[in-house]
Coordinates of C-alpha atoms and ligand atoms in Angstrom, one line a residue:
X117 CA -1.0 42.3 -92.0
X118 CA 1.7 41.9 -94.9
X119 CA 3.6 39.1 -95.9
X120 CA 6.5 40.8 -94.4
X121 CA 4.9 40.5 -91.1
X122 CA 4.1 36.9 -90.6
X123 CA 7.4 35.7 -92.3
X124 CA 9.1 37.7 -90.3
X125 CA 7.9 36.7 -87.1
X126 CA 8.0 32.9 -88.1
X127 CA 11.7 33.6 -88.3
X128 CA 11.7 35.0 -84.5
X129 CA 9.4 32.7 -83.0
X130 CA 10.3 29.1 -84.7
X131 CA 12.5 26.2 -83.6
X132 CA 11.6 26.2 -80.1
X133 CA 11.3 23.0 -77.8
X134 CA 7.9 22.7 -76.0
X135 CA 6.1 20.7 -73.5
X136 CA 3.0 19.6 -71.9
X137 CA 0.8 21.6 -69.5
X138 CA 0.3 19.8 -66.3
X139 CA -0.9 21.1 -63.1
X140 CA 0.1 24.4 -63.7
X141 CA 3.5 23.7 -65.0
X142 CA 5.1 23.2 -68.3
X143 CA 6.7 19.9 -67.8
X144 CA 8.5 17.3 -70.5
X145 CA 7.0 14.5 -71.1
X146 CA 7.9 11.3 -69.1
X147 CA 9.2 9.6 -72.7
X148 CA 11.8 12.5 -73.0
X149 CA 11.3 12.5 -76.6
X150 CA 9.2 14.7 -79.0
X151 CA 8.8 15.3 -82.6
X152 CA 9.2 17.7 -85.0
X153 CA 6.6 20.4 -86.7
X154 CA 6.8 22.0 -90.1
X155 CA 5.5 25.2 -91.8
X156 CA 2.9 23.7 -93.7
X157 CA 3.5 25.9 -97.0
X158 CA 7.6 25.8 -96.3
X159 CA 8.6 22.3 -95.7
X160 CA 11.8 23.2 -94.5
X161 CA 10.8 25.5 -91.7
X162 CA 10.8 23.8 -88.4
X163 CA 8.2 25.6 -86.4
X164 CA 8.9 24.0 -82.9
X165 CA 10.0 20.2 -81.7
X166 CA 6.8 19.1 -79.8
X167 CA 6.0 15.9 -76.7
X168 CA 5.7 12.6 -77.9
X169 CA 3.9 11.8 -74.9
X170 CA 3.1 8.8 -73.2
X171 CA 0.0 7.1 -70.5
X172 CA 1.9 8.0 -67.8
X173 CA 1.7 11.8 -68.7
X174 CA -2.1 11.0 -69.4
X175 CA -2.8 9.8 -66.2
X176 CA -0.7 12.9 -64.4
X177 CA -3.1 15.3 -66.3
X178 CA -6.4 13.6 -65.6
X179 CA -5.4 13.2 -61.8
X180 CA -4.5 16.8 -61.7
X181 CA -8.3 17.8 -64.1
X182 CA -9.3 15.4 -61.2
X183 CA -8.0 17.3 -58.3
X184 CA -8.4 20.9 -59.5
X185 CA -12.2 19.8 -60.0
X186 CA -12.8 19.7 -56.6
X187 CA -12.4 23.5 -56.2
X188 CA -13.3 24.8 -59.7
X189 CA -16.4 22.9 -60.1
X190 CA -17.3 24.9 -56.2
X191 CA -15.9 28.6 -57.9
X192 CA -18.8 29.9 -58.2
X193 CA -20.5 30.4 -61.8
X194 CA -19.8 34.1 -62.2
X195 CA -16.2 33.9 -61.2
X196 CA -15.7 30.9 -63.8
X197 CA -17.4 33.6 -66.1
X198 CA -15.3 36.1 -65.5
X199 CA -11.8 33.9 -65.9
X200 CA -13.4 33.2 -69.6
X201 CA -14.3 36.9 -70.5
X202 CA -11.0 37.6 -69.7
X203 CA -9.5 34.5 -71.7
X204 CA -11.7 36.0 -74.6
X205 CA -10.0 39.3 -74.2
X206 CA -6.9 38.0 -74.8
X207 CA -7.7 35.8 -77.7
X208 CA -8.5 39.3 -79.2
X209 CA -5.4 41.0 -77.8
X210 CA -3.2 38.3 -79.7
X211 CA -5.1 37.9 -83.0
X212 CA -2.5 38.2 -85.2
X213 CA 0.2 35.7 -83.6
X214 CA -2.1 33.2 -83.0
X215 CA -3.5 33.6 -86.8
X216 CA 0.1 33.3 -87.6
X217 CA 0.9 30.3 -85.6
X218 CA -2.3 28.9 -87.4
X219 CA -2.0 29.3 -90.6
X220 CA 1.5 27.6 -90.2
X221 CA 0.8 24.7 -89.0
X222 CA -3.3 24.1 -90.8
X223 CA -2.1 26.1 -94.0
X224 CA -5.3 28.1 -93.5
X225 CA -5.3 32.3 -95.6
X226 CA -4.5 34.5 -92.4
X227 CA -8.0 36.2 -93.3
X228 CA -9.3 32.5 -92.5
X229 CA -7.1 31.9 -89.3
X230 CA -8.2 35.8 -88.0
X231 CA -11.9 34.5 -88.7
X232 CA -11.2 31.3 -86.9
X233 CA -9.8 33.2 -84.2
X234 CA -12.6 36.0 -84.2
X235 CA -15.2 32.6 -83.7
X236 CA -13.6 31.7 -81.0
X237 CA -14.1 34.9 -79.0
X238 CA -17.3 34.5 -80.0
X239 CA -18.1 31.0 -78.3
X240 CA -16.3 31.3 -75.6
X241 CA -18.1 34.9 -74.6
X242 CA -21.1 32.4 -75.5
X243 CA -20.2 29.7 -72.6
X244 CA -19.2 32.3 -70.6
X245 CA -22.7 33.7 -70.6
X246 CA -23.6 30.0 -70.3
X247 CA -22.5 30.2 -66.6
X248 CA -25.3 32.3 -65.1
X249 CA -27.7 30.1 -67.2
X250 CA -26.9 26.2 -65.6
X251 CA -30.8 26.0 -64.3
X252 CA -33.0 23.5 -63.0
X253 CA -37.1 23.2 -62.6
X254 CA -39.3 23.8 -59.7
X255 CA -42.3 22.4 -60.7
X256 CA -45.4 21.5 -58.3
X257 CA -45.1 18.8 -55.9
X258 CA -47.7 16.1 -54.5
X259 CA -48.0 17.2 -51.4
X260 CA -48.4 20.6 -49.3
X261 CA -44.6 21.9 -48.2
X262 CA -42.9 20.3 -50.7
X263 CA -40.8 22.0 -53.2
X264 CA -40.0 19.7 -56.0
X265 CA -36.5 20.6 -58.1
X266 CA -34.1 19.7 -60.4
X267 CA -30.8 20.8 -60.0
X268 CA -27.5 20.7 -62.6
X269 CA -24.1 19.7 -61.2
X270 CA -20.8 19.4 -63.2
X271 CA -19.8 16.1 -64.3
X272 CA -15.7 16.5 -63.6
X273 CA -13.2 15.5 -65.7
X274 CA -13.5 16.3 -69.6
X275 CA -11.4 14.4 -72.2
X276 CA -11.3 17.0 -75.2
X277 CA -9.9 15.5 -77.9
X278 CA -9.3 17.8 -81.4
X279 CA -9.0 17.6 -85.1
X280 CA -6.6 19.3 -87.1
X281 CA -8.5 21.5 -89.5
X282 CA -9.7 23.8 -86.9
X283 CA -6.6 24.2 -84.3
X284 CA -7.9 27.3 -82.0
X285 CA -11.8 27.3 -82.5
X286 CA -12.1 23.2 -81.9
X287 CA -10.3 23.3 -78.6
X288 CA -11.8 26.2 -77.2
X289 CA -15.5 25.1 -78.2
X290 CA -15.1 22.0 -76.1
X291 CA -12.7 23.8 -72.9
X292 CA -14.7 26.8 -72.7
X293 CA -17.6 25.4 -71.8
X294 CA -15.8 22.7 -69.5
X295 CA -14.6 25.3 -67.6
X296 CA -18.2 27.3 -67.8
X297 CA -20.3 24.5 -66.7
X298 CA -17.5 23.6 -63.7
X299 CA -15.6 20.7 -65.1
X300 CA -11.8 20.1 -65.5
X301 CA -10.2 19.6 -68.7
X302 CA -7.2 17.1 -70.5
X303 CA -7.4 18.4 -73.6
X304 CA -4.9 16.6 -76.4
X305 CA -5.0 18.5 -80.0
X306 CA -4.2 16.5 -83.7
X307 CA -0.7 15.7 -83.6
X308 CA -0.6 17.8 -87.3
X309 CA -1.3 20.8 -85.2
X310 CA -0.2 21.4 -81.6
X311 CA 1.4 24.9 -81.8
X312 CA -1.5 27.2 -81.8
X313 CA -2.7 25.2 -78.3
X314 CA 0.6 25.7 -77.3
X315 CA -0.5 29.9 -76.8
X316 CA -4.5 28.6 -76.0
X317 CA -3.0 27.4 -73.2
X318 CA -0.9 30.1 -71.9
X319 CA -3.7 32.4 -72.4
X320 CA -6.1 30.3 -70.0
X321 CA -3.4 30.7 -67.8
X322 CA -3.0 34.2 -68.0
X323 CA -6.7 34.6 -67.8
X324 CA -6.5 32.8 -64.4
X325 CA -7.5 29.7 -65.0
X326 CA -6.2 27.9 -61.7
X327 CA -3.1 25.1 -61.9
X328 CA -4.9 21.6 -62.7
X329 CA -7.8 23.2 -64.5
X330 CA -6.4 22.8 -68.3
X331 CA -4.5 20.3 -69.1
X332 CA -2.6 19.9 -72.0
X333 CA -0.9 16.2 -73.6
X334 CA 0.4 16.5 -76.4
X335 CA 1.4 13.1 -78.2
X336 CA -0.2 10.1 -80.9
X337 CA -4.2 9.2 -81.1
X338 CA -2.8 5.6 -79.8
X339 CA -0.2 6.7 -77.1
X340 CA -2.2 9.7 -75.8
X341 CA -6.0 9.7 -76.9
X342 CA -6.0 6.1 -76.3
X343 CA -4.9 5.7 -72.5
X344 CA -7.3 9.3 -72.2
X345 CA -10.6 7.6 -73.4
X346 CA -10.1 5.1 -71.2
X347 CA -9.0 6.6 -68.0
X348 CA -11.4 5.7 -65.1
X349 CA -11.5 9.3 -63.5
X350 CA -12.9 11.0 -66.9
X351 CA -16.1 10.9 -66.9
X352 CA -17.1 12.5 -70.1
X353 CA -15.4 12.3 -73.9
X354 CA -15.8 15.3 -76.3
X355 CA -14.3 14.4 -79.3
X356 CA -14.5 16.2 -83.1
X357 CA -12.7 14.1 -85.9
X358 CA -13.7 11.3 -88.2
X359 CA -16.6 8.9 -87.9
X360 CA -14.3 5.9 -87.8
X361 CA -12.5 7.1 -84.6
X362 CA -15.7 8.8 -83.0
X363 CA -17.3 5.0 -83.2
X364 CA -14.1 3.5 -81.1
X365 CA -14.2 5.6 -78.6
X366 CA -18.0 5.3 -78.1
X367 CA -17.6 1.8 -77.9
X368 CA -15.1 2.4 -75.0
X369 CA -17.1 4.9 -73.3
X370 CA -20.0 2.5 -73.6
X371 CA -18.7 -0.1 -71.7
X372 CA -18.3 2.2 -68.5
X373 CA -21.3 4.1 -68.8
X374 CA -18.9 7.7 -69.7
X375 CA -21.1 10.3 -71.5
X376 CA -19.9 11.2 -75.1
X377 CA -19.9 14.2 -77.3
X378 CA -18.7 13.2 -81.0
X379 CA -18.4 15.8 -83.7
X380 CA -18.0 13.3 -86.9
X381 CA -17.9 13.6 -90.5
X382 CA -19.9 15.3 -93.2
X383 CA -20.9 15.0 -96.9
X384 CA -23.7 17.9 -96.7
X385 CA -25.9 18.6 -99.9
X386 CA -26.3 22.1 -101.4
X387 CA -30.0 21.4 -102.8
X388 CA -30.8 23.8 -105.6
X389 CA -34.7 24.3 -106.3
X390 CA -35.5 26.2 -109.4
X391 CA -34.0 29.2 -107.8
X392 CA -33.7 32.4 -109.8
X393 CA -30.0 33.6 -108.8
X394 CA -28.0 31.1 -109.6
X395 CA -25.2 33.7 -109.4
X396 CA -25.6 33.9 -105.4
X397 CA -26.3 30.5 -105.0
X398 CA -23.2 29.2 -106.8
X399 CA -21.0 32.2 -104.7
X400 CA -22.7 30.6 -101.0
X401 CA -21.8 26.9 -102.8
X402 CA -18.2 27.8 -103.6
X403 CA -17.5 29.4 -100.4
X404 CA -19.0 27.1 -98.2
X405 CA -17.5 23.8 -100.9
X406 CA -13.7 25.5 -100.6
X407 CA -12.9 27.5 -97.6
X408 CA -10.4 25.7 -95.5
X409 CA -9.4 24.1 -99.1
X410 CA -12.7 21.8 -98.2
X411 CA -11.5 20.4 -94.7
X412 CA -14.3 21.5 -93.3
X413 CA -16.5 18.8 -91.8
X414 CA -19.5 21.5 -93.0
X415 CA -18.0 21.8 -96.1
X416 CA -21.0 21.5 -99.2
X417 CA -19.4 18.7 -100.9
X418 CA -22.5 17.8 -103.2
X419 CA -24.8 20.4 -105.3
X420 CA -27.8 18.5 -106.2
X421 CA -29.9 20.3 -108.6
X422 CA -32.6 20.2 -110.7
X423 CA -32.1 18.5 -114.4
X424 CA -33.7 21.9 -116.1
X425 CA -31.2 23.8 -114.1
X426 CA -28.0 21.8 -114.1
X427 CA -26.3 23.5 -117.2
X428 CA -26.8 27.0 -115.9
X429 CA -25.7 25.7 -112.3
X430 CA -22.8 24.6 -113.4
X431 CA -21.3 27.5 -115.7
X432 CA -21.8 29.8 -112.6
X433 CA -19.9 27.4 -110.0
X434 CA -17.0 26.8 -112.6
X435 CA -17.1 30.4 -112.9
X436 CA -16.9 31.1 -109.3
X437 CA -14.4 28.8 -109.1
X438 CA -12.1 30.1 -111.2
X439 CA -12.0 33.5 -108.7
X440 CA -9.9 31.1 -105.9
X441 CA -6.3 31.8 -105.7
X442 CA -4.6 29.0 -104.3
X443 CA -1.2 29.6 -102.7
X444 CA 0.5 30.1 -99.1
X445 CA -1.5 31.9 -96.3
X446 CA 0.2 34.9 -96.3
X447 CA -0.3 36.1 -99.7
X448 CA -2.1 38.9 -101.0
X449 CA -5.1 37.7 -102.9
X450 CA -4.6 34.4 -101.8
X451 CA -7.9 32.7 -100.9
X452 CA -7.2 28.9 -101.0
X453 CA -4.1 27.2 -99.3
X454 CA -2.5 24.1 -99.3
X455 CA -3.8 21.2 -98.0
X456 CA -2.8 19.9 -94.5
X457 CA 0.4 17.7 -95.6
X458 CA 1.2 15.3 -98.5
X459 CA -0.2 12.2 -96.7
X460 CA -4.1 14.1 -97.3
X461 CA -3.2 15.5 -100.9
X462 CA -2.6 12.0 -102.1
X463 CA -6.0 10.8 -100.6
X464 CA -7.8 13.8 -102.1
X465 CA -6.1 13.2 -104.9
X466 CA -6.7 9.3 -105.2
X467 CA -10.5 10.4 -105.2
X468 CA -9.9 12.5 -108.3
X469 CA -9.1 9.2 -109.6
X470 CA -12.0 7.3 -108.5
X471 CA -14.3 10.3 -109.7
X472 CA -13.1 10.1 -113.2
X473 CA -12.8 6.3 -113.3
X474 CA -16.7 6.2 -112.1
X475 CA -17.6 7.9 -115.2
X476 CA -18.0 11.4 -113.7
X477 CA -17.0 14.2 -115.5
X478 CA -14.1 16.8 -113.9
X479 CA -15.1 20.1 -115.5
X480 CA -12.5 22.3 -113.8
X481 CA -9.2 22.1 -111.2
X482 CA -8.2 18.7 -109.4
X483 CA -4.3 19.6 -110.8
X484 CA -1.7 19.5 -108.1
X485 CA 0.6 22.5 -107.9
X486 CA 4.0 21.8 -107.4
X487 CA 6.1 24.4 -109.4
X488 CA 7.8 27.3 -107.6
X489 CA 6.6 28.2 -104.2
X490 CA 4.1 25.5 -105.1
X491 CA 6.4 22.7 -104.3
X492 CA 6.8 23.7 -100.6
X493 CA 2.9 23.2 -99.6
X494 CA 0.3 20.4 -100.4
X495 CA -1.3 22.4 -103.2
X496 CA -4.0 21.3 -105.4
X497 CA -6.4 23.0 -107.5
X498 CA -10.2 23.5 -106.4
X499 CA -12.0 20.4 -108.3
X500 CA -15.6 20.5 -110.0
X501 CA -17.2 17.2 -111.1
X502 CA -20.5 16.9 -112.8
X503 CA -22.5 14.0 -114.5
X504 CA -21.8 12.3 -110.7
X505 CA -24.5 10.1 -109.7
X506 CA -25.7 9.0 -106.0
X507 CA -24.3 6.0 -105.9
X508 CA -20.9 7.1 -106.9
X509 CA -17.6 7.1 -104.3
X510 CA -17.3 10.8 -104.4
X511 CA -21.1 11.5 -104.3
X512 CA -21.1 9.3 -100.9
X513 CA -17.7 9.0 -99.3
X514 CA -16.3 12.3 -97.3
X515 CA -13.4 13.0 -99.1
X516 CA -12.4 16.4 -97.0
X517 CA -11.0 18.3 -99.6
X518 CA -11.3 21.0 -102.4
X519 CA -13.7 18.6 -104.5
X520 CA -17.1 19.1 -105.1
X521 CA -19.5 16.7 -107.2
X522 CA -22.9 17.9 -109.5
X523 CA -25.7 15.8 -109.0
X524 CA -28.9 16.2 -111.2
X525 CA -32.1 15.1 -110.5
X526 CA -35.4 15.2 -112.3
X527 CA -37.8 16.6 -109.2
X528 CA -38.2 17.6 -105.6
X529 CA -38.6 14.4 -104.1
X530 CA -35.9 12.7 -105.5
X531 CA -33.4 15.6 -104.8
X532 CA -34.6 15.1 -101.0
X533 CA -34.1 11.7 -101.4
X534 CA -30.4 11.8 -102.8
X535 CA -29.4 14.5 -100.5
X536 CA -30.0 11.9 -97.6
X537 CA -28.6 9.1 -99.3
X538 CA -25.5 8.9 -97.2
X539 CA -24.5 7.7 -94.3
X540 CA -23.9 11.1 -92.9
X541 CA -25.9 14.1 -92.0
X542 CA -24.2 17.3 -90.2
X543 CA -25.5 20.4 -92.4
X544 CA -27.2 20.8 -95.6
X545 CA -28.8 23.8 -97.6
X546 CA -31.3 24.4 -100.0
X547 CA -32.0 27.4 -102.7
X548 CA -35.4 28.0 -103.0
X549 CA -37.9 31.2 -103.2
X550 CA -40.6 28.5 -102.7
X551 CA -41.9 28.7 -99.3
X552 CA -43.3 24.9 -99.1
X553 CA -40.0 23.6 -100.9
X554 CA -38.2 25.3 -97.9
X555 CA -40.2 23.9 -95.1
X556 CA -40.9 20.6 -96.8
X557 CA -36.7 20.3 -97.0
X558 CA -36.1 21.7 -93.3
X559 CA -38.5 18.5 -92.2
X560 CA -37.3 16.1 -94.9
X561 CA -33.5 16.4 -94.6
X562 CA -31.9 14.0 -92.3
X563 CA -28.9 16.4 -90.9
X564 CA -28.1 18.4 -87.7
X565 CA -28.1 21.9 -89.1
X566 CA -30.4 23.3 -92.4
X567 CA -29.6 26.5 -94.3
X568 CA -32.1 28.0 -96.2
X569 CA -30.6 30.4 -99.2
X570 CA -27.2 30.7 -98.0
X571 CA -24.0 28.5 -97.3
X572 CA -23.3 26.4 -94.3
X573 CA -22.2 29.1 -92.5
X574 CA -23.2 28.5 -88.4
X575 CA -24.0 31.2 -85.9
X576 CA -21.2 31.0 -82.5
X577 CA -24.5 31.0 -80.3
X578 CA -26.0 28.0 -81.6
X579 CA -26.2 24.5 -81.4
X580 CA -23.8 22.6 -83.5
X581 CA -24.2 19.2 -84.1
X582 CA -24.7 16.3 -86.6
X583 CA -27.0 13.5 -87.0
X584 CA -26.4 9.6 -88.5
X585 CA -22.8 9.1 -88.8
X586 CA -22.3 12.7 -88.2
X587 CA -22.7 12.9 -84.4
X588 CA -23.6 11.9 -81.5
X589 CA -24.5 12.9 -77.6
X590 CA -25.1 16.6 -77.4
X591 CA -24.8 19.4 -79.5
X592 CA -21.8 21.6 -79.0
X593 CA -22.2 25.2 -78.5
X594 CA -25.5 26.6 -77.3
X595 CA -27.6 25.6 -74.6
X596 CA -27.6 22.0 -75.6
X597 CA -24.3 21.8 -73.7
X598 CA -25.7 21.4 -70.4
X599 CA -26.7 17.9 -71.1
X600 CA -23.0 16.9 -71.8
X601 CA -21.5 18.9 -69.2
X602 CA -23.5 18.6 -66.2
X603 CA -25.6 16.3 -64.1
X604 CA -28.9 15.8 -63.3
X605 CA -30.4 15.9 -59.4
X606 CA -33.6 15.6 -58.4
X607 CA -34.3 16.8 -55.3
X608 CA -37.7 16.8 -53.0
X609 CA -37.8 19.1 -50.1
X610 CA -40.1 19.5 -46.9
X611 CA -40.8 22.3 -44.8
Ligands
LIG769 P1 -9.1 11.7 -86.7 O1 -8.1 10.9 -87.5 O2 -10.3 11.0 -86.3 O3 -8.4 12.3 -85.5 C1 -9.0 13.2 -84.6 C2 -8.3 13.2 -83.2 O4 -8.4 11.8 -82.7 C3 -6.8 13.5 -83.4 O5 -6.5 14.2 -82.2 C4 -6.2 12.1 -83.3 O6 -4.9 12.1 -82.9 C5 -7.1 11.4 -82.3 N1 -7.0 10.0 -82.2 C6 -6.5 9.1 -83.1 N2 -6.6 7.9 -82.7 C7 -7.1 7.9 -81.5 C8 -7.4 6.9 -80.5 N3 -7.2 5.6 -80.7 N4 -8.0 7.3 -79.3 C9 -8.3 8.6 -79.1 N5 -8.0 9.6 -80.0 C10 -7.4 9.2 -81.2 O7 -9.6 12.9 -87.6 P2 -8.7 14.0 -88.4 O8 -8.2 13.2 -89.5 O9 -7.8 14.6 -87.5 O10 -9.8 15.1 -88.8 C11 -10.6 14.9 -89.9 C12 -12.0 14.4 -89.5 O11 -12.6 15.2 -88.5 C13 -13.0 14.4 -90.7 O12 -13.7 13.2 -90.8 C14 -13.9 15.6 -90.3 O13 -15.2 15.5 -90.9 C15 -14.0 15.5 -88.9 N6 -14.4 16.7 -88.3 C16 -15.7 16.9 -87.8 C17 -16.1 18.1 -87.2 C18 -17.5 18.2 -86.7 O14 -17.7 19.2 -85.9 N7 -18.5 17.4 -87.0 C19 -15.3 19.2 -87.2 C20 -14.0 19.0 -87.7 C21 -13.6 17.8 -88.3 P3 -3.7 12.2 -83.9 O15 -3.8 13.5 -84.6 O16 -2.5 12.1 -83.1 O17 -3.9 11.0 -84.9
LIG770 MG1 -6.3 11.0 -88.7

């Protein structure tokens, strides 16, 4: 894949008008507006005019999920299987344009948007597995000629709503397994990146996913998600995006009793314990700390690291650091892009401010980029603070960017006891040969998912999940998604 080859299919595949997915059909959307999309490292490249879409369009997807559920939810499990094996096979077959249509819109290196993609396949082969593996319990009864069992039924209508720093892989963890447990789907994506579900969704088609299945609005948090979270005929939320939003819509769901799975925000701890290759562990840190220019909600935002050790830490991260290339996904070499749009580079950027005004020290980057091709993206250099201390803004606040802040600490315990300091807890790691140290940090840390010795890298079979502010309901991917999508019954029978 060259430079020559995304560029020029941006300039055959741009500047279209598109619309909503409703029953089956590509319709406008009842305001009969929409709004415009730009190449996020070209300012001036219109990539598509998209809905600006209103309740009324909300309520004709959800009565369509609402209808189509009705038969899905009876297809049985191995045909709903073998729609998503399909779907999978063409998420493969397509690879490069929808890695093209990514990395325009999120700003994400195609290698990145091609691994994204590749995930995907991954998760929804997962939940397609998932299928066969919606089981119940049989377990001894009270009386002679009884059976005694519990059986799993789909829920119906699933409200998937979508951040913007993960276009293809966010949407298709939540529809996949909708669609493999039996339930419907509305599904709205960020309004910062709609394009790539634009193709998601013409794949599920493609893949036979009947009319009223998949359901796609495209429009504003308030106009669309709003009027979604609230509809009386969805009857679960899956929702991934920040913690403020995930606690508004729980407190809707709440008051009607509607099941919720929220994927929130992060400000996971890299713990570093007297570990001899500080070389690897500052490679996992920086990888795991920058890819995605640190809009990862797993992103390692805090090393915290012994006070013997700090020094030596340090050197190797800024060294480490100094390997990114930042600049526009196509590039060769490139392994940083811009950030989503100026709106976030000024927030990023106002905590680069805060961090130095705190008293924290900013060994390396934080500089925005704006000469040359620079001054079509959101570019900013990756950032390295040290000297930070726990009760500092950046060591507590998710700042969802390239930024990443050196604690020290004199021993174990009190590294355990920073690292769950904040409000949040959705992954954390720890560098240690010790064996206790590792054990005595996978019981200790308050967070979803532990790493021990590497990144926060997750496996696409696996539950996925946060804990405190991070998350809440059940764990995405993985088994753990049967107690979102489906049902309980109990059920006693004579004979
Ligand atoms: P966000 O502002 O919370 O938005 C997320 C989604 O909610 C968007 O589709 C947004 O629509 C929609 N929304 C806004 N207002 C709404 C309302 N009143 N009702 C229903 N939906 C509404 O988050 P973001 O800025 O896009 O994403 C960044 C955040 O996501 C970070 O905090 C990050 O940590 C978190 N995140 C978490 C995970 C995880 O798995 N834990 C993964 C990725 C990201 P608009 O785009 O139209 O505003
Ligand atoms: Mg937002």
């Amino acid at each position: 894949m060259s430079q020559h080859e995304m560029l020029t299919w941006l300039e055959q595949n741009t500047g279209k008008t598109y619309r909503n997915f409703i029953n089956g059909e590509w319709v406008d959307s009842s305001s009969g507006k929409t709004a415009p999309l730009y190449h996020v490292a070209r300012k001036d490249q219109l990539l598509g005019h998209f809905p600006d879409s209103t309740e009324q369009d909300v309520n004709a997807a959800v009565e369509a999920a609402h209808e189509a559920f009705k038969t899905w939810s009876k297809l049985p499990a191995p045909d709903r299987s073998a729609i998503l094996m399909k779907f999978a096979d063409l998420l493969e077959r397509d690879i490069d344009q929808l890695a093209y249509m990514l990395s325009a819109e999120q700003g994400k290196t195609l290698a990145e948007s091609r691994g994204e993609v590749g995930r995907a396949v991954k998760e929804t082969r997962f939940a397609a597995g998932d299928a066969f593996r919606i089981d119940g319990e049989t377990l001894p009864s009270e009386r002679a000629n009884v059976w005694n069992s519990t059986i799993r039924y789909p829920i119906g209508v699933i409200a998937a709503i979508a951040p913007w720093n993960f276009p293809i892989v966010t949407p298709v963890r939540k529809i996949a397994p909708a669609l493999a447990y039996g339930c419907t789907v509305v599904f709205k994506p960020a309004s910062n990146t709609p394009w790539a579900t634009i193709k998601l969704v013409e794949l599920f088609a493609e893949a036979g996913v009947p009319k009223g299945v998949v359901n796609l609005v495209i429009g504003s948090g308030s106009r669309v998600g709003d009027p979604l979270v609230k509809h009386p005929l969805v009857k679960g939320i899956s929702f991934t995006g920040s913690t403020k939003q995930g606690l508004a819509i729980n407190e809707i769901a709440a008051k009607r009793l509607v099941r919720t799975q929220l994927e929130l925000g992060g400000k996971n701890p890299a713990v570093v314990l007297g570990y001899s290759d500080l070389e690897y562990a500052a490679k996992q840190i920086v990888s795991a700390a920058f890819t995605c220019s640190g809009q990862r909600c797993t992103a390692i935002s805090r090393v915290i690291v012994l006070k013997d050790q700090a020094e030596a830490l340090t050197e190797a991260l800024v060294k480490e650091i100094k390997h990114i290339k930042v600049g526009p996904a196509w590039e060769p070499g490139v392994n940083m892009g811009p950030l989503v749009n100026t709106n976030h580079l000024e927030s990023v950027q106002e905590y680069i401010k805060i961090g130095k005004e705190e008293g924290a020290r900013l060994l390396t980057g934080g500089e925005v980029l704006s000469e040359g091709e620079f001054a079509s993206g959101s570019y900013m250099t990756p950032a390295l603070f040290d000297q930070v201390t726990p009760d500092m803004r950046i060591a507590k606040e998710e700042i969802f960017g390239p930024v990443l802040s050196v604690i020290a600490v004199e021993n174990e315990q009190e590294a355990f006891e920073v690292a769950n300091s904040v409000a949040y807890g959705l992954a954390a790691a720890v560098f240690t040969e010790n064996l206790s140290s590792a054990y005595r940090f996978a019981e200790q840390i308050e967070s979803g998912m532990v790493h021990v010795n590497h990144g926060t890298a997750s496996a696409a079979h696996m539950p996925f999940g946060g804990v405190k502010q991070s998350g809440f309901g059940a764990y995405s991917i993985g088994s753990t998604n049967k107690d979102f999508f489906t049902e309980m019954k109990v059920v006693y029978f004579q004979f």
